[in-house]
Amino acid sequence: MLNKLISTIIGAFLLALPILAQDDFSDDSKNVNVPIVISGTVIDVSNGKPIAGANVIVDDSDLGAAADEEGKFSIEGVESGSSITASAIGYEDMTLYADEAKLSFELVFSAVEMTELEVLASRASEKTPVAYTDITKEDIALRLGSQDIPLALNLVPSVYATNQGGGAGDARINVRGFNQRNVAVMINGIPVNDMENGWVYWSNWDGVADVTSSIQMQKGLSAQNLATPSIGGSMNIVTRRSSFK
């Protein structure tokens, strides 16, 4: 009886060996995204030419690369199935998925529309701690006539302007006793003083008075952020912008 019981137990154990030998853990290796290397090209779809410098970015990650002069790129460590976006200035973005190691981006040209460009000059106001005087368009029309534009500032305190030789364009202006070499003259905030000696040749600006909307003369240290010869002061001529009907 005992031998029969032992034989039964041994038989049951031998039958269970194949089951115990099996792997209790499921094989999930096929479900794990193994990092791969993604490479390819970025081209202009209209002419097939490479887009150098195009950005190729793996979405929601820090991975990415820039296309070289031949439009080629390569990104390492990309998870399979990740979305990858290529972009370049003047082109529409394009997104592909890392389903294969080679990707080809064909970007479509997109026109970049801009609003009208308006040049503004930073000017002093009542809260600016500098001495300044504003000359309006009406004041210019009343004082200037056919003279050079510096003559419109002749009634401004600390300013002296004269025609000098009497010819058109020969005017000069002194501010706080300093001549034009130490007076920053600007048109819409852009300096126009001569680069070598700081002088201003008004003959080069004949007719600017006709389009001037206002002039601001800042005396002494000015409120501008430019490296200009403004020991005497700064003269900023602001013109009217073009109008379309």
mmCIF file of C-alpha atoms in Angstrom:
data_model
loop_
_atom_site.group_PDB
_atom_site.id
_atom_site.type_symbol
_atom_site.label_atom_id
_atom_site.label_comp_id
_atom_site.label_asym_id
_atom_site.label_seq_id
_atom_site.Cartn_x
_atom_site.Cartn_y
_atom_site.Cartn_z
ATOM 1 C CA MET A 1 0.000 0.000 0.000
ATOM 2 C CA LEU A 2 2.824 2.318 0.914
ATOM 3 C CA ASN A 3 4.682 1.554 -2.297
ATOM 4 C CA LYS A 4 1.545 2.296 -4.330
ATOM 5 C CA LEU A 5 1.133 5.657 -2.585
ATOM 6 C CA ILE A 6 4.761 6.561 -3.218
ATOM 7 C CA SER A 7 4.430 5.603 -6.892
ATOM 8 C CA THR A 8 1.342 7.799 -7.213
ATOM 9 C CA ILE A 9 3.137 10.812 -5.701
ATOM 10 C CA ILE A 10 6.194 10.324 -7.926
ATOM 11 C CA GLY A 11 3.968 10.034 -10.992
ATOM 12 C CA ALA A 12 2.108 13.221 -10.139
ATOM 13 C CA PHE A 13 5.410 15.051 -9.623
ATOM 14 C CA LEU A 14 6.741 13.884 -12.994
ATOM 15 C CA LEU A 15 3.565 15.077 -14.727
ATOM 16 C CA ALA A 16 3.938 18.538 -13.145
ATOM 17 C CA LEU A 17 7.547 19.004 -14.300
ATOM 18 C CA PRO A 18 6.643 20.361 -17.805
ATOM 19 C CA ILE A 19 4.342 22.927 -16.212
ATOM 20 C CA LEU A 20 6.988 24.045 -13.720
ATOM 21 C CA ALA A 21 9.542 24.262 -16.510
ATOM 22 C CA GLN A 22 7.461 26.814 -18.395
ATOM 23 C CA ASP A 23 8.206 30.569 -18.019
ATOM 24 C CA ASP A 24 5.639 32.121 -15.735
ATOM 25 C CA PHE A 25 6.444 35.597 -17.104
ATOM 26 C CA SER A 26 4.880 36.712 -20.376
ATOM 27 C CA ASP A 27 7.222 37.882 -23.128
ATOM 28 C CA ASP A 28 6.606 41.663 -23.350
ATOM 29 C CA SER A 29 9.761 42.395 -25.308
ATOM 30 C CA LYS A 30 7.711 42.957 -28.432
ATOM 31 C CA ASN A 31 5.674 45.686 -26.655
ATOM 32 C CA VAL A 32 8.715 47.672 -25.458
ATOM 33 C CA ASN A 33 9.707 50.639 -27.682
ATOM 34 C CA VAL A 34 13.371 50.122 -28.446
ATOM 35 C CA PRO A 35 15.154 53.437 -29.264
ATOM 36 C CA ILE A 36 16.104 53.709 -32.916
ATOM 37 C CA VAL A 37 18.045 56.133 -35.105
ATOM 38 C CA ILE A 38 15.895 58.294 -37.363
ATOM 39 C CA SER A 39 17.479 59.918 -40.397
ATOM 40 C CA GLY A 40 16.261 61.462 -43.610
ATOM 41 C CA THR A 41 16.009 64.657 -45.613
ATOM 42 C CA VAL A 42 14.077 67.922 -45.617
ATOM 43 C CA ILE A 43 13.337 69.352 -49.067
ATOM 44 C CA ASP A 44 11.241 72.024 -50.738
ATOM 45 C CA VAL A 45 8.298 70.257 -52.351
ATOM 46 C CA SER A 46 8.105 72.829 -55.181
ATOM 47 C CA ASN A 47 11.627 72.351 -56.536
ATOM 48 C CA GLY A 48 13.065 69.382 -54.648
ATOM 49 C CA LYS A 49 15.957 71.420 -53.282
ATOM 50 C CA PRO A 50 17.214 70.749 -49.730
ATOM 51 C CA ILE A 51 16.262 73.162 -46.961
ATOM 52 C CA ALA A 52 19.452 73.781 -45.024
ATOM 53 C CA GLY A 53 19.000 74.628 -41.358
ATOM 54 C CA ALA A 54 15.486 73.197 -41.085
ATOM 55 C CA ASN A 55 14.608 72.078 -37.555
ATOM 56 C CA VAL A 56 13.566 68.461 -37.039
ATOM 57 C CA ILE A 57 12.173 67.915 -33.546
ATOM 58 C CA VAL A 58 10.796 64.831 -31.782
ATOM 59 C CA ASP A 59 7.541 66.096 -30.274
ATOM 60 C CA ASP A 60 7.252 66.205 -26.467
ATOM 61 C CA SER A 61 10.964 65.536 -26.016
ATOM 62 C CA ASP A 62 14.350 67.237 -26.022
ATOM 63 C CA LEU A 63 15.536 65.322 -29.078
ATOM 64 C CA GLY A 64 16.080 67.052 -32.373
ATOM 65 C CA ALA A 65 18.524 68.059 -35.069
ATOM 66 C CA ALA A 66 19.087 70.655 -37.779
ATOM 67 C CA ALA A 67 19.319 69.727 -41.432
ATOM 68 C CA ASP A 68 22.732 70.249 -43.021
ATOM 69 C CA GLU A 69 23.431 71.984 -46.328
ATOM 70 C CA GLU A 70 22.174 68.917 -48.170
ATOM 71 C CA GLY A 71 18.962 68.820 -46.132
ATOM 72 C CA LYS A 72 20.004 65.650 -44.278
ATOM 73 C CA PHE A 73 19.442 65.033 -40.563
ATOM 74 C CA SER A 74 19.913 62.238 -38.030
ATOM 75 C CA ILE A 75 18.410 61.804 -34.555
ATOM 76 C CA GLU A 76 19.432 59.045 -32.139
ATOM 77 C CA GLY A 77 17.427 57.494 -29.317
ATOM 78 C CA VAL A 78 13.982 57.967 -30.854
ATOM 79 C CA GLU A 79 11.205 55.688 -29.628
ATOM 80 C CA SER A 80 9.413 53.857 -32.406
ATOM 81 C CA GLY A 81 6.114 55.526 -33.318
ATOM 82 C CA SER A 82 7.068 58.961 -32.004
ATOM 83 C CA SER A 83 5.796 61.993 -33.913
ATOM 84 C CA ILE A 84 8.513 64.095 -35.533
ATOM 85 C CA THR A 85 7.949 67.622 -36.838
ATOM 86 C CA ALA A 86 10.080 69.475 -39.394
ATOM 87 C CA SER A 87 9.884 73.259 -39.593
ATOM 88 C CA ALA A 88 11.655 76.106 -41.352
ATOM 89 C CA ILE A 89 11.070 79.833 -41.738
ATOM 90 C CA GLY A 90 8.830 80.470 -44.716
ATOM 91 C CA TYR A 91 7.463 76.909 -44.809
ATOM 92 C CA GLU A 92 4.517 75.111 -43.261
ATOM 93 C CA ASP A 93 5.325 72.577 -40.546
ATOM 94 C CA MET A 94 5.105 68.871 -41.438
ATOM 95 C CA THR A 95 4.717 65.968 -39.004
ATOM 96 C CA LEU A 96 5.625 62.323 -39.667
ATOM 97 C CA TYR A 97 5.837 59.298 -37.384
ATOM 98 C CA ALA A 98 8.898 57.189 -36.587
ATOM 99 C CA ASP A 99 7.450 53.997 -38.056
ATOM 100 C CA GLU A 100 10.612 53.493 -40.093
ATOM 101 C CA ALA A 101 14.226 54.568 -39.848
ATOM 102 C CA LYS A 102 14.134 56.790 -42.959
ATOM 103 C CA LEU A 103 11.845 59.825 -43.168
ATOM 104 C CA SER A 104 11.493 62.344 -45.973
ATOM 105 C CA PHE A 105 9.962 65.731 -45.188
ATOM 106 C CA GLU A 106 8.621 67.735 -48.129
ATOM 107 C CA LEU A 107 7.770 71.214 -46.855
ATOM 108 C CA VAL A 108 5.333 73.528 -48.597
ATOM 109 C CA PHE A 109 6.311 77.174 -49.055
ATOM 110 C CA SER A 110 4.255 79.610 -47.013
ATOM 111 C CA ALA A 111 4.299 83.385 -47.510
ATOM 112 C CA VAL A 112 4.991 85.341 -44.325
ATOM 113 C CA GLU A 113 2.722 88.348 -44.118
ATOM 114 C CA MET A 114 3.806 91.357 -42.101
ATOM 115 C CA THR A 115 2.006 94.465 -41.004
ATOM 116 C CA GLU A 116 3.126 97.871 -42.184
ATOM 117 C CA LEU A 117 6.481 99.001 -40.831
ATOM 118 C CA GLU A 118 6.402 102.188 -38.836
ATOM 119 C CA VAL A 119 9.612 103.772 -37.537
ATOM 120 C CA LEU A 120 9.103 105.508 -34.232
ATOM 121 C CA ALA A 121 11.604 107.580 -32.321
ATOM 122 C CA SER A 122 11.793 107.621 -28.546
ATOM 123 C CA ARG A 123 11.071 111.172 -27.456
ATOM 124 C CA ALA A 124 11.156 113.043 -24.188
ATOM 125 C CA SER A 125 7.912 113.793 -22.347
ATOM 126 C CA GLU A 126 6.875 115.726 -19.273
ATOM 127 C CA LYS A 127 8.158 112.908 -17.058
ATOM 128 C CA THR A 128 11.589 112.803 -18.723
ATOM 129 C CA PRO A 129 14.213 114.657 -16.634
ATOM 130 C CA VAL A 130 15.775 116.590 -19.539
ATOM 131 C CA ALA A 131 15.319 120.073 -20.919
ATOM 132 C CA TYR A 132 13.554 119.953 -24.278
ATOM 133 C CA THR A 133 11.426 121.983 -26.665
ATOM 134 C CA ASP A 134 8.895 120.685 -29.198
ATOM 135 C CA ILE A 135 8.412 122.535 -32.485
ATOM 136 C CA THR A 136 5.146 121.653 -34.210
ATOM 137 C CA LYS A 137 4.355 121.589 -37.920
ATOM 138 C CA GLU A 138 2.504 124.904 -37.548
ATOM 139 C CA ASP A 139 5.549 126.530 -35.945
ATOM 140 C CA ILE A 140 7.767 125.252 -38.756
ATOM 141 C CA ALA A 141 5.448 126.635 -41.425
ATOM 142 C CA LEU A 142 5.340 130.014 -39.647
ATOM 143 C CA ARG A 143 9.060 130.465 -38.974
ATOM 144 C CA LEU A 144 10.828 128.575 -41.738
ATOM 145 C CA GLY A 145 9.545 129.668 -45.127
ATOM 146 C CA SER A 146 12.096 128.595 -47.747
ATOM 147 C CA GLN A 147 15.063 128.486 -45.353
ATOM 148 C CA ASP A 148 16.988 125.449 -44.137
ATOM 149 C CA ILE A 149 15.289 123.534 -41.369
ATOM 150 C CA PRO A 150 17.659 124.592 -38.511
ATOM 151 C CA LEU A 151 16.320 128.153 -38.864
ATOM 152 C CA ALA A 152 12.997 126.951 -37.439
ATOM 153 C CA LEU A 153 14.732 126.537 -34.059
ATOM 154 C CA ASN A 154 16.102 130.066 -33.852
ATOM 155 C CA LEU A 155 13.598 131.112 -31.195
ATOM 156 C CA VAL A 156 14.282 128.064 -28.993
ATOM 157 C CA PRO A 157 16.216 128.956 -25.816
ATOM 158 C CA SER A 158 19.937 128.028 -25.907
ATOM 159 C CA VAL A 159 19.758 127.503 -29.689
ATOM 160 C CA TYR A 160 21.381 129.714 -32.339
ATOM 161 C CA ALA A 161 20.999 128.976 -36.055
ATOM 162 C CA THR A 162 22.231 130.906 -39.053
ATOM 163 C CA ASN A 163 22.472 130.534 -42.819
ATOM 164 C CA GLN A 164 26.239 131.110 -42.600
ATOM 165 C CA GLY A 165 27.254 131.608 -46.240
ATOM 166 C CA GLY A 166 23.743 132.446 -47.338
ATOM 167 C CA GLY A 167 23.390 129.589 -49.829
ATOM 168 C CA ALA A 168 20.829 126.827 -49.602
ATOM 169 C CA GLY A 169 22.078 123.987 -47.423
ATOM 170 C CA ASP A 170 24.791 126.070 -45.722
ATOM 171 C CA ALA A 171 22.920 126.495 -42.445
ATOM 172 C CA ARG A 172 24.500 125.633 -39.120
ATOM 173 C CA ILE A 173 23.129 125.308 -35.617
ATOM 174 C CA ASN A 174 24.684 125.867 -32.191
ATOM 175 C CA VAL A 175 23.177 124.474 -29.006
ATOM 176 C CA ARG A 176 24.379 125.669 -25.585
ATOM 177 C CA GLY A 177 27.437 127.129 -27.343
ATOM 178 C CA PHE A 178 28.405 123.876 -29.053
ATOM 179 C CA ASN A 179 28.472 123.654 -32.842
ATOM 180 C CA GLN A 180 26.996 120.917 -35.015
ATOM 181 C CA ARG A 181 29.893 118.544 -34.358
ATOM 182 C CA ASN A 182 28.590 118.247 -30.792
ATOM 183 C CA VAL A 183 24.888 118.259 -31.623
ATOM 184 C CA ALA A 184 23.234 114.942 -32.480
ATOM 185 C CA VAL A 185 20.905 115.393 -35.445
ATOM 186 C CA MET A 186 18.457 112.561 -36.050
ATOM 187 C CA ILE A 187 15.653 111.861 -38.488
ATOM 188 C CA ASN A 188 13.052 109.532 -36.986
ATOM 189 C CA GLY A 189 15.582 108.551 -34.350
ATOM 190 C CA ILE A 190 18.322 107.679 -36.868
ATOM 191 C CA PRO A 191 21.574 109.703 -36.553
ATOM 192 C CA VAL A 192 22.635 111.594 -39.687
ATOM 193 C CA ASN A 193 25.837 113.232 -38.443
ATOM 194 C CA ASP A 194 28.923 112.736 -40.592
ATOM 195 C CA MET A 195 30.844 109.680 -39.393
ATOM 196 C CA GLU A 196 34.244 111.361 -39.618
ATOM 197 C CA ASN A 197 33.773 114.779 -38.063
ATOM 198 C CA GLY A 198 30.182 114.789 -36.762
ATOM 199 C CA TRP A 199 29.103 117.636 -39.055
ATOM 200 C CA VAL A 200 25.695 117.778 -40.738
ATOM 201 C CA TYR A 201 25.450 118.917 -44.360
ATOM 202 C CA TRP A 202 21.944 120.305 -44.673
ATOM 203 C CA SER A 203 22.226 120.363 -48.456
ATOM 204 C CA ASN A 204 21.854 116.559 -48.259
ATOM 205 C CA TRP A 205 18.473 117.027 -46.575
ATOM 206 C CA ASP A 206 16.937 119.604 -48.863
ATOM 207 C CA GLY A 207 13.154 119.297 -48.705
ATOM 208 C CA VAL A 208 12.983 117.379 -45.415
ATOM 209 C CA ALA A 209 11.110 120.329 -43.898
ATOM 210 C CA ASP A 210 8.204 119.672 -46.261
ATOM 211 C CA VAL A 211 7.560 116.241 -44.725
ATOM 212 C CA THR A 212 8.406 117.096 -41.111
ATOM 213 C CA SER A 213 5.595 116.747 -38.605
ATOM 214 C CA SER A 214 7.540 117.950 -35.550
ATOM 215 C CA ILE A 215 11.014 118.592 -34.187
ATOM 216 C CA GLN A 216 12.181 117.998 -30.631
ATOM 217 C CA MET A 217 15.313 119.708 -29.381
ATOM 218 C CA GLN A 218 16.762 118.143 -26.240
ATOM 219 C CA LYS A 219 19.405 120.330 -24.629
ATOM 220 C CA GLY A 220 22.385 118.929 -22.780
ATOM 221 C CA LEU A 221 22.288 115.276 -21.765
ATOM 222 C CA SER A 222 19.501 113.712 -23.788
ATOM 223 C CA ALA A 223 17.123 110.802 -23.221
ATOM 224 C CA GLN A 224 18.341 108.805 -26.209
ATOM 225 C CA ASN A 225 20.183 105.472 -26.013
ATOM 226 C CA LEU A 226 22.566 106.139 -28.905
ATOM 227 C CA ALA A 227 26.302 106.802 -28.960
ATOM 228 C CA THR A 228 26.017 110.207 -30.636
ATOM 229 C CA PRO A 229 27.954 113.497 -30.205
ATOM 230 C CA SER A 230 25.222 115.105 -28.101
ATOM 231 C CA ILE A 231 27.194 117.275 -25.684
ATOM 232 C CA GLY A 232 25.314 120.344 -26.850
ATOM 233 C CA GLY A 233 22.001 118.613 -27.401
ATOM 234 C CA SER A 234 19.947 116.376 -29.652
ATOM 235 C CA MET A 235 17.738 117.457 -32.534
ATOM 236 C CA ASN A 236 15.183 114.824 -33.564
ATOM 237 C CA ILE A 237 13.193 115.434 -36.760
ATOM 238 C CA VAL A 238 10.069 113.302 -37.035
ATOM 239 C CA THR A 239 8.500 112.997 -40.477
ATOM 240 C CA ARG A 240 4.952 112.241 -41.449
ATOM 241 C CA ARG A 241 4.294 108.668 -42.521
ATOM 242 C CA SER A 242 3.013 108.002 -46.033
ATOM 243 C CA SER A 243 -0.738 108.069 -46.462
ATOM 244 C CA PHE A 244 -2.633 105.985 -49.013
ATOM 245 C CA LYS A 245 -6.020 106.884 -50.435
#
